[in-house]
Amino acid sequence: MKRYFAITAIGKDRPGIVSGVSKALYDLGTNIEDSSMTILGGEFAMILIVSTREEVDASDFESHLKELTDKIGLFIAIKELDESDVHSKKPSGIPYIISVIGTDKPGIVYRVSNLLASKGINITDLNTKVIPGETAPVYTMIIEVDIPQYLDVTILEEEFSTLEKEMAIDIGIKEIEVLEL
Amino acid sequence: MPTLPVLRYPHQTLRARSLEVDNVNDEIRRIITDMIDTMYASPGCVGVAAPQVGYPLRIFVIDVSRKIGPKKNHGLLALVNPVVAYSEGEKITREGCLSIPDFLGNVKRARKLIVMGINPEGKEVEILSQGLEAIAFQHEIDHLNGVLFIHRISSLTGDLVRRKSTPKDTKD
Ligand SMILES: [Zn+2]
């Protein structure tokens, strides 16, 4: 039986983080199943899903990564996963893309995501960016969501238009077109 | 209506350059018919290239009307030895592929093109295509050159996504 772990690490960006972490994992005999890495505000963050032999424990990761975390000041968290979580297929809603644009102000992410959560809509991807505007910075957010089949999208659109007026932002929603070839 | 099994990445036929067809004969027409049946048997599918079903030949079939209805496309088309004679513009579309069933990718391609080739009756044809049909042409021609959509994306985080739902027929 294999065991699965999620490892998250964050630290000031510099060369050698990926090679350091992957060497420690290799030495431990783990296999990297999936990974995602990004840099924000000079901080490098990674999430890795790894599989190991039965006898490897969360504490083994800590001891193998300790030298590295001490040396380069990396924050690491380790969480064991069920195999069924790792390989589970997501529920089959309809993929939509929601774009939000408006002058930068607190609460945009909260108000939009809160509305989605209240409808049971799952966010599958979210990216934000502040771009320079004519008078003030403009906030843009692109969200991908999975809308359950039973949900009426026109109701969502109505609630979005209320939110648009309240917050003076623009919200667009459209089904993601997929070409099956 | 025989449908053919679809090869999946990393089968090497999908990575090879397919061969020109010398003569559009009954054998080739039989393959085309089977490819069309295979396309229609796959939910939502609007295009199949011969190497995907095990024939390393420069043939594909498409039918974008299946997704967008009769407007702005030619409906069912089968083309042999296709060549892109002209292309312009840019369009990003999220593409899925029968040969890479677990992923979708955002791919940038030309918006408009002229493709030349031979139809199932053996006649030379020239087709002006745009929008989703033009995208389909380019995806299938890529297959004939051993290129898959995953080779055309620039970012794994933004442009490659795990499929979250199974394909459906939108227009049928
Ligand atoms: Zn394909």
Short mmCIF file of C-alpha atoms and ligand atoms in Angstrom, two decimals:
data_model
loop_
_atom_site.label_atom_id
_atom_site.label_comp_id
_atom_site.label_asym_id
_atom_site.label_seq_id
_atom_site.Cartn_x
_atom_site.Cartn_y
_atom_site.Cartn_z
CA MET A 1 0.00 0.00 0.00
CA LYS A 2 1.25 3.42 -0.91
CA ARG A 3 0.68 6.47 1.27
CA TYR A 4 0.04 9.96 0.01
CA PHE A 5 1.09 13.32 1.44
CA ALA A 6 0.54 16.95 0.52
CA ILE A 7 3.59 19.09 1.17
CA THR A 8 3.35 22.85 1.06
CA ALA A 9 6.43 25.05 1.30
CA ILE A 10 6.81 28.80 1.21
CA GLY A 11 9.87 31.02 1.52
CA LYS A 12 11.69 33.97 0.05
CA ASP A 13 12.38 33.23 -3.59
CA ARG A 14 15.96 32.21 -4.41
CA PRO A 15 17.68 29.65 -6.61
CA GLY A 16 17.81 26.13 -5.19
CA ILE A 17 14.45 25.75 -3.45
CA VAL A 18 13.01 23.29 -5.96
CA SER A 19 16.21 21.29 -6.26
CA GLY A 20 16.66 21.24 -2.47
CA VAL A 21 13.13 20.03 -1.77
CA SER A 22 13.08 17.53 -4.62
CA LYS A 23 16.46 16.08 -3.55
CA ALA A 24 15.22 15.56 0.01
CA LEU A 25 12.10 13.84 -1.36
CA TYR A 26 14.15 11.72 -3.72
CA ASP A 27 16.44 10.64 -0.87
CA LEU A 28 13.35 9.58 1.04
CA GLY A 29 12.26 7.44 -1.91
CA THR A 30 9.06 9.36 -2.58
CA ASN A 31 7.46 9.92 -5.95
CA ILE A 32 6.13 13.37 -6.89
CA GLU A 33 2.64 12.75 -8.25
CA ASP A 34 1.61 16.34 -8.87
CA SER A 35 2.93 19.80 -8.16
CA SER A 36 2.19 23.48 -8.49
CA MET A 37 4.52 26.37 -7.81
CA THR A 38 4.22 30.11 -8.04
CA ILE A 39 5.88 33.37 -6.99
CA LEU A 40 3.95 36.24 -5.42
CA GLY A 41 5.50 39.33 -3.89
CA GLY A 42 8.93 37.71 -3.91
CA GLU A 43 7.66 34.68 -1.99
CA PHE A 44 8.03 31.30 -3.63
CA ALA A 45 5.28 28.80 -2.82
CA MET A 46 4.92 25.17 -3.80
CA ILE A 47 2.40 22.39 -3.25
CA LEU A 48 3.48 18.85 -3.94
CA ILE A 49 1.47 15.66 -3.83
CA VAL A 50 3.83 12.75 -3.18
CA SER A 51 3.40 9.02 -2.78
CA THR A 52 5.60 6.95 -0.48
CA ARG A 53 6.09 3.44 0.77
CA GLU A 54 3.87 2.29 3.64
CA GLU A 55 6.51 2.83 6.33
CA VAL A 56 7.24 6.51 5.55
CA ASP A 57 5.67 8.93 8.03
CA ALA A 58 5.07 12.68 8.21
CA SER A 59 7.92 12.94 10.72
CA ASP A 60 10.31 11.43 8.13
CA PHE A 61 9.60 14.36 5.84
CA GLU A 62 10.28 16.80 8.64
CA SER A 63 13.63 15.22 9.48
CA HIS A 64 14.69 14.95 5.83
CA LEU A 65 13.71 18.54 5.08
CA LYS A 66 15.02 20.03 8.34
CA GLU A 67 18.50 20.85 7.08
CA LEU A 68 16.98 22.69 4.13
CA THR A 69 14.33 24.55 6.12
CA ASP A 70 16.95 25.70 8.62
CA LYS A 71 19.36 26.79 5.91
CA ILE A 72 17.02 28.77 3.66
CA GLY A 73 14.17 29.61 6.02
CA LEU A 74 11.46 27.63 4.28
CA PHE A 75 8.12 27.10 6.01
CA ILE A 76 6.88 23.59 5.39
CA ALA A 77 3.63 21.84 6.22
CA ILE A 78 2.90 18.17 5.70
CA LYS A 79 -0.51 16.56 5.58
CA GLU A 80 -1.39 12.94 4.91
CA LEU A 81 -4.07 12.31 2.28
CA ASP A 82 -6.41 9.44 1.54
CA GLU A 83 -5.72 7.72 -1.73
CA SER A 84 -9.35 8.26 -2.71
CA ASP A 85 -8.88 12.05 -2.36
CA VAL A 86 -5.83 12.02 -4.58
CA HIS A 87 -7.52 10.17 -7.40
CA SER A 88 -11.08 11.41 -7.02
CA LYS A 89 -12.74 12.83 -10.09
CA LYS A 90 -14.40 16.17 -9.53
CA PRO A 91 -18.20 16.49 -9.64
CA SER A 92 -19.60 17.12 -13.07
CA GLY A 93 -20.97 20.63 -13.15
CA ILE A 94 -20.68 23.03 -16.08
CA PRO A 95 -17.48 25.09 -16.27
CA TYR A 96 -17.95 28.87 -16.35
CA ILE A 97 -15.53 31.75 -16.30
CA ILE A 98 -16.34 34.82 -14.21
CA SER A 99 -14.43 38.02 -14.77
CA VAL A 100 -14.54 40.88 -12.30
CA ILE A 101 -13.13 44.31 -12.97
CA GLY A 102 -13.34 47.55 -11.00
CA THR A 103 -11.33 50.17 -9.14
CA ASP A 104 -9.32 48.54 -6.39
CA LYS A 105 -11.19 48.44 -3.09
CA PRO A 106 -11.40 46.08 -0.14
CA GLY A 107 -13.95 43.28 -0.25
CA ILE A 108 -14.12 42.42 -3.94
CA VAL A 109 -12.81 38.87 -3.53
CA TYR A 110 -14.86 38.35 -0.39
CA ARG A 111 -18.20 39.57 -1.77
CA VAL A 112 -17.91 37.65 -5.04
CA SER A 113 -16.64 34.42 -3.50
CA ASN A 114 -19.21 34.62 -0.71
CA LEU A 115 -22.02 34.83 -3.25
CA LEU A 116 -20.62 31.81 -5.09
CA ALA A 117 -20.25 29.82 -1.88
CA SER A 118 -23.83 30.60 -0.84
CA LYS A 119 -25.01 28.97 -4.09
CA GLY A 120 -22.83 25.90 -3.61
CA ILE A 121 -20.62 26.86 -6.53
CA ASN A 122 -17.08 25.55 -6.33
CA ILE A 123 -14.16 27.76 -7.38
CA THR A 124 -11.68 25.71 -9.39
CA ASP A 125 -9.25 28.48 -10.28
CA LEU A 126 -8.79 32.10 -9.26
CA ASN A 127 -6.31 34.70 -10.42
CA THR A 128 -6.18 38.37 -9.50
CA LYS A 129 -4.13 41.26 -10.78
CA VAL A 130 -4.02 44.98 -10.09
CA ILE A 131 -3.33 46.95 -13.24
CA PRO A 132 -2.66 50.69 -13.52
CA GLY A 133 -5.78 52.66 -14.46
CA GLU A 134 -6.30 56.20 -15.72
CA THR A 135 -7.02 57.68 -12.29
CA ALA A 136 -6.78 54.78 -9.84
CA PRO A 137 -5.51 51.18 -9.98
CA VAL A 138 -7.91 48.72 -11.55
CA TYR A 139 -8.52 45.38 -9.93
CA THR A 140 -9.13 42.35 -12.15
CA MET A 141 -10.11 38.88 -11.09
CA ILE A 142 -10.68 35.82 -13.25
CA ILE A 143 -12.44 32.93 -11.58
CA GLU A 144 -13.21 29.52 -12.96
CA VAL A 145 -16.13 27.78 -11.37
CA ASP A 146 -18.04 24.58 -11.65
CA ILE A 147 -21.75 25.37 -11.65
CA PRO A 148 -24.02 22.50 -10.61
CA GLN A 149 -26.43 21.38 -13.33
CA TYR A 150 -29.51 22.14 -11.19
CA LEU A 151 -28.56 25.78 -10.66
CA ASP A 152 -30.26 28.47 -12.72
CA VAL A 153 -27.51 30.74 -14.05
CA THR A 154 -29.94 33.63 -14.69
CA ILE A 155 -30.54 33.90 -10.94
CA LEU A 156 -26.81 34.12 -10.40
CA GLU A 157 -26.60 36.82 -13.06
CA GLU A 158 -29.30 38.84 -11.28
CA GLU A 159 -27.45 38.66 -7.99
CA PHE A 160 -24.24 39.62 -9.71
CA SER A 161 -25.89 42.72 -11.18
CA THR A 162 -27.02 43.77 -7.69
CA LEU A 163 -23.45 43.32 -6.49
CA GLU A 164 -22.16 45.28 -9.50
CA LYS A 165 -24.22 48.30 -8.45
CA GLU A 166 -23.36 48.03 -4.77
CA MET A 167 -19.62 47.82 -5.35
CA ALA A 168 -19.32 49.73 -8.64
CA ILE A 169 -17.63 46.81 -10.36
CA ASP A 170 -18.27 44.91 -13.58
CA ILE A 171 -18.92 41.19 -13.45
CA GLY A 172 -19.10 39.00 -16.54
CA ILE A 173 -20.02 35.35 -16.63
CA LYS A 174 -19.81 32.98 -19.55
CA GLU A 175 -19.71 29.28 -20.15
CA ILE A 176 -16.27 28.04 -21.09
CA GLU A 177 -16.39 26.79 -24.62
CA VAL A 178 -14.59 23.51 -25.06
CA LEU A 179 -13.86 22.09 -28.47
CA GLU A 180 -13.65 18.29 -28.34
CA LEU A 181 -11.29 17.10 -31.03
CA MET B 1 -21.29 1.45 -38.51
CA PRO B 2 -17.93 0.25 -37.25
CA THR B 3 -16.27 2.61 -34.83
CA LEU B 4 -12.54 2.40 -34.26
CA PRO B 5 -10.61 2.32 -30.98
CA VAL B 6 -8.91 5.66 -30.30
CA LEU B 7 -5.20 5.62 -29.46
CA ARG B 8 -4.12 7.52 -26.39
CA TYR B 9 -1.03 9.50 -25.64
CA PRO B 10 1.82 8.44 -25.45
CA HIS B 11 1.16 5.92 -28.27
CA GLN B 12 3.91 6.50 -30.80
CA THR B 13 1.60 6.72 -33.82
CA LEU B 14 0.31 9.97 -32.28
CA ARG B 15 3.84 11.42 -32.26
CA ALA B 16 4.83 10.50 -35.82
CA ARG B 17 4.36 12.37 -39.07
CA SER B 18 1.60 10.67 -41.02
CA LEU B 19 2.06 9.77 -44.69
CA GLU B 20 0.55 11.38 -47.77
CA VAL B 21 -2.26 9.41 -49.41
CA ASP B 22 -1.33 8.57 -53.04
CA ASN B 23 -4.74 7.58 -54.27
CA VAL B 24 -8.15 8.24 -52.75
CA ASN B 25 -9.68 4.81 -53.42
CA ASP B 26 -12.39 2.69 -51.80
CA GLU B 27 -10.02 1.60 -49.06
CA ILE B 28 -9.41 5.26 -48.10
CA ARG B 29 -13.16 5.99 -48.31
CA ARG B 30 -13.84 3.06 -45.99
CA ILE B 31 -11.36 4.48 -43.46
CA ILE B 32 -13.04 7.89 -43.74
CA THR B 33 -16.46 6.35 -43.09
CA ASP B 34 -15.15 4.58 -40.01
CA MET B 35 -13.54 7.81 -38.78
CA ILE B 36 -16.86 9.66 -39.18
CA ASP B 37 -18.66 6.91 -37.26
CA THR B 38 -16.02 7.10 -34.54
CA MET B 39 -16.38 10.89 -34.30
CA TYR B 40 -20.17 10.72 -33.99
CA ALA B 41 -19.94 7.90 -31.45
CA SER B 42 -17.80 10.09 -29.15
CA PRO B 43 -19.89 12.57 -27.11
CA GLY B 44 -19.34 16.16 -28.23
CA CYS B 45 -16.48 15.23 -30.56
CA VAL B 46 -16.12 17.47 -33.64
CA GLY B 47 -12.98 16.06 -35.23
CA VAL B 48 -10.88 12.92 -35.66
CA ALA B 49 -7.54 12.49 -37.41
CA ALA B 50 -6.52 9.16 -38.98
CA PRO B 51 -3.46 8.59 -36.72
CA GLN B 52 -5.78 8.78 -33.69
CA VAL B 53 -7.50 5.63 -34.90
CA GLY B 54 -4.30 3.84 -35.88
CA TYR B 55 -3.85 4.84 -39.55
CA PRO B 56 -0.69 6.92 -40.04
CA LEU B 57 -2.23 8.69 -43.04
CA ARG B 58 -2.90 12.38 -43.77
CA ILE B 59 -6.68 12.28 -43.41
CA PHE B 60 -9.09 13.92 -40.99
CA VAL B 61 -12.81 14.42 -40.56
CA ILE B 62 -14.51 17.30 -38.77
CA ASP B 63 -18.05 18.44 -38.10
CA VAL B 64 -18.23 21.60 -36.04
CA SER B 65 -21.98 21.96 -36.72
CA ARG B 66 -22.36 19.33 -34.07
CA LYS B 67 -21.37 21.95 -31.53
CA ILE B 68 -22.41 25.30 -33.00
CA GLY B 69 -25.20 24.43 -35.41
CA PRO B 70 -25.23 25.10 -39.16
CA LYS B 71 -23.86 28.67 -39.16
CA LYS B 72 -20.24 29.68 -39.83
CA ASN B 73 -19.01 26.22 -40.75
CA HIS B 74 -19.18 23.63 -43.50
CA GLY B 75 -20.75 20.82 -41.51
CA LEU B 76 -19.26 17.40 -42.12
CA LEU B 77 -15.97 17.52 -43.99
CA ALA B 78 -13.38 14.87 -44.76
CA LEU B 79 -10.04 15.99 -46.13
CA VAL B 80 -7.04 14.09 -47.48
CA ASN B 81 -3.50 15.53 -47.68
CA PRO B 82 -4.55 18.90 -46.22
CA VAL B 83 -2.26 21.92 -46.50
CA VAL B 84 -2.73 25.31 -44.88
CA ALA B 85 -2.36 27.84 -47.70
CA TYR B 86 -3.08 30.97 -45.69
CA SER B 87 -3.78 31.91 -42.09
CA GLU B 88 -4.48 35.08 -40.15
CA GLY B 89 -5.49 36.36 -36.73
CA GLU B 90 -5.33 34.77 -33.33
CA LYS B 91 -7.88 33.02 -31.17
CA ILE B 92 -7.54 31.14 -27.90
CA THR B 93 -9.84 28.15 -27.45
CA ARG B 94 -10.03 25.51 -24.78
CA GLU B 95 -9.37 22.24 -26.55
CA GLY B 96 -9.97 18.68 -25.53
CA CYS B 97 -8.67 15.64 -27.40
CA LEU B 98 -9.90 12.04 -27.51
CA SER B 99 -6.26 10.97 -27.29
CA ILE B 100 -5.60 12.95 -24.07
CA PRO B 101 -8.90 12.39 -22.26
CA ASP B 102 -8.02 13.74 -18.81
CA PHE B 103 -6.95 17.27 -19.74
CA LEU B 104 -8.09 20.39 -21.52
CA GLY B 105 -5.77 23.09 -22.80
CA ASN B 106 -6.07 26.74 -23.76
CA VAL B 107 -4.44 26.94 -27.16
CA LYS B 108 -3.71 29.96 -29.32
CA ARG B 109 -4.25 29.40 -33.04
CA ALA B 110 -5.06 31.30 -36.20
CA ARG B 111 -8.62 32.64 -36.41
CA LYS B 112 -9.04 32.27 -40.14
CA LEU B 113 -7.45 30.03 -42.76
CA ILE B 114 -7.53 28.61 -46.20
CA VAL B 115 -6.92 24.88 -46.38
CA MET B 116 -6.33 22.94 -49.57
CA GLY B 117 -6.69 19.20 -49.89
CA ILE B 118 -8.52 16.35 -51.57
CA ASN B 119 -12.10 15.38 -50.78
CA PRO B 120 -13.38 11.77 -50.54
CA GLU B 121 -14.34 11.85 -54.23
CA GLY B 122 -10.71 12.52 -55.12
CA LYS B 123 -11.28 16.15 -56.13
CA GLU B 124 -8.98 18.97 -55.11
CA VAL B 125 -10.76 21.48 -52.88
CA GLU B 126 -9.97 24.79 -51.25
CA ILE B 127 -11.81 25.71 -48.06
CA LEU B 128 -12.00 29.09 -46.36
CA SER B 129 -12.69 28.55 -42.70
CA GLN B 130 -12.93 30.69 -39.59
CA GLY B 131 -13.69 30.55 -35.90
CA LEU B 132 -14.14 27.19 -34.22
CA GLU B 133 -14.00 25.30 -37.50
CA ALA B 134 -10.62 26.88 -38.29
CA ILE B 135 -9.44 25.84 -34.83
CA ALA B 136 -10.61 22.28 -35.50
CA PHE B 137 -8.71 22.23 -38.82
CA GLN B 138 -5.49 23.26 -37.09
CA HIS B 139 -5.89 20.74 -34.25
CA GLU B 140 -6.39 17.89 -36.76
CA ILE B 141 -3.57 18.99 -39.07
CA ASP B 142 -1.33 19.04 -35.99
CA HIS B 143 -2.27 15.39 -35.41
CA LEU B 144 -1.01 14.56 -38.91
CA ASN B 145 2.34 16.06 -37.94
CA GLY B 146 2.57 14.24 -34.63
CA VAL B 147 1.78 17.39 -32.64
CA LEU B 148 -0.72 17.39 -29.76
CA PHE B 149 -2.36 20.35 -28.10
CA ILE B 150 -0.22 19.89 -24.99
CA HIS B 151 2.78 20.87 -27.13
CA ARG B 152 1.14 24.19 -27.96
CA ILE B 153 0.39 25.52 -24.50
CA SER B 154 2.77 27.90 -22.81
CA SER B 155 1.78 27.57 -19.16
CA LEU B 156 0.84 24.48 -17.22
CA THR B 157 -0.85 26.49 -14.50
CA GLY B 158 -3.10 28.66 -16.61
CA ASP B 159 -3.35 26.79 -19.86
CA LEU B 160 -3.62 23.14 -18.92
CA VAL B 161 -6.55 22.08 -16.79
CA ARG B 162 -7.83 18.78 -15.53
CA ARG B 163 -11.13 17.89 -17.06
CA LYS B 164 -13.84 18.52 -14.50
CA SER B 165 -16.81 17.12 -16.37
CA THR B 166 -17.42 14.64 -19.11
CA PRO B 167 -18.02 15.94 -22.63
CA LYS B 168 -21.62 16.27 -23.74
CA ASP B 169 -23.38 16.68 -27.03
CA THR B 170 -24.43 20.30 -27.28
CA LYS B 171 -26.09 20.16 -30.69
CA ASP B 172 -27.14 16.91 -32.24
ZN ZN C 1 -7.04 15.59 -30.91
#
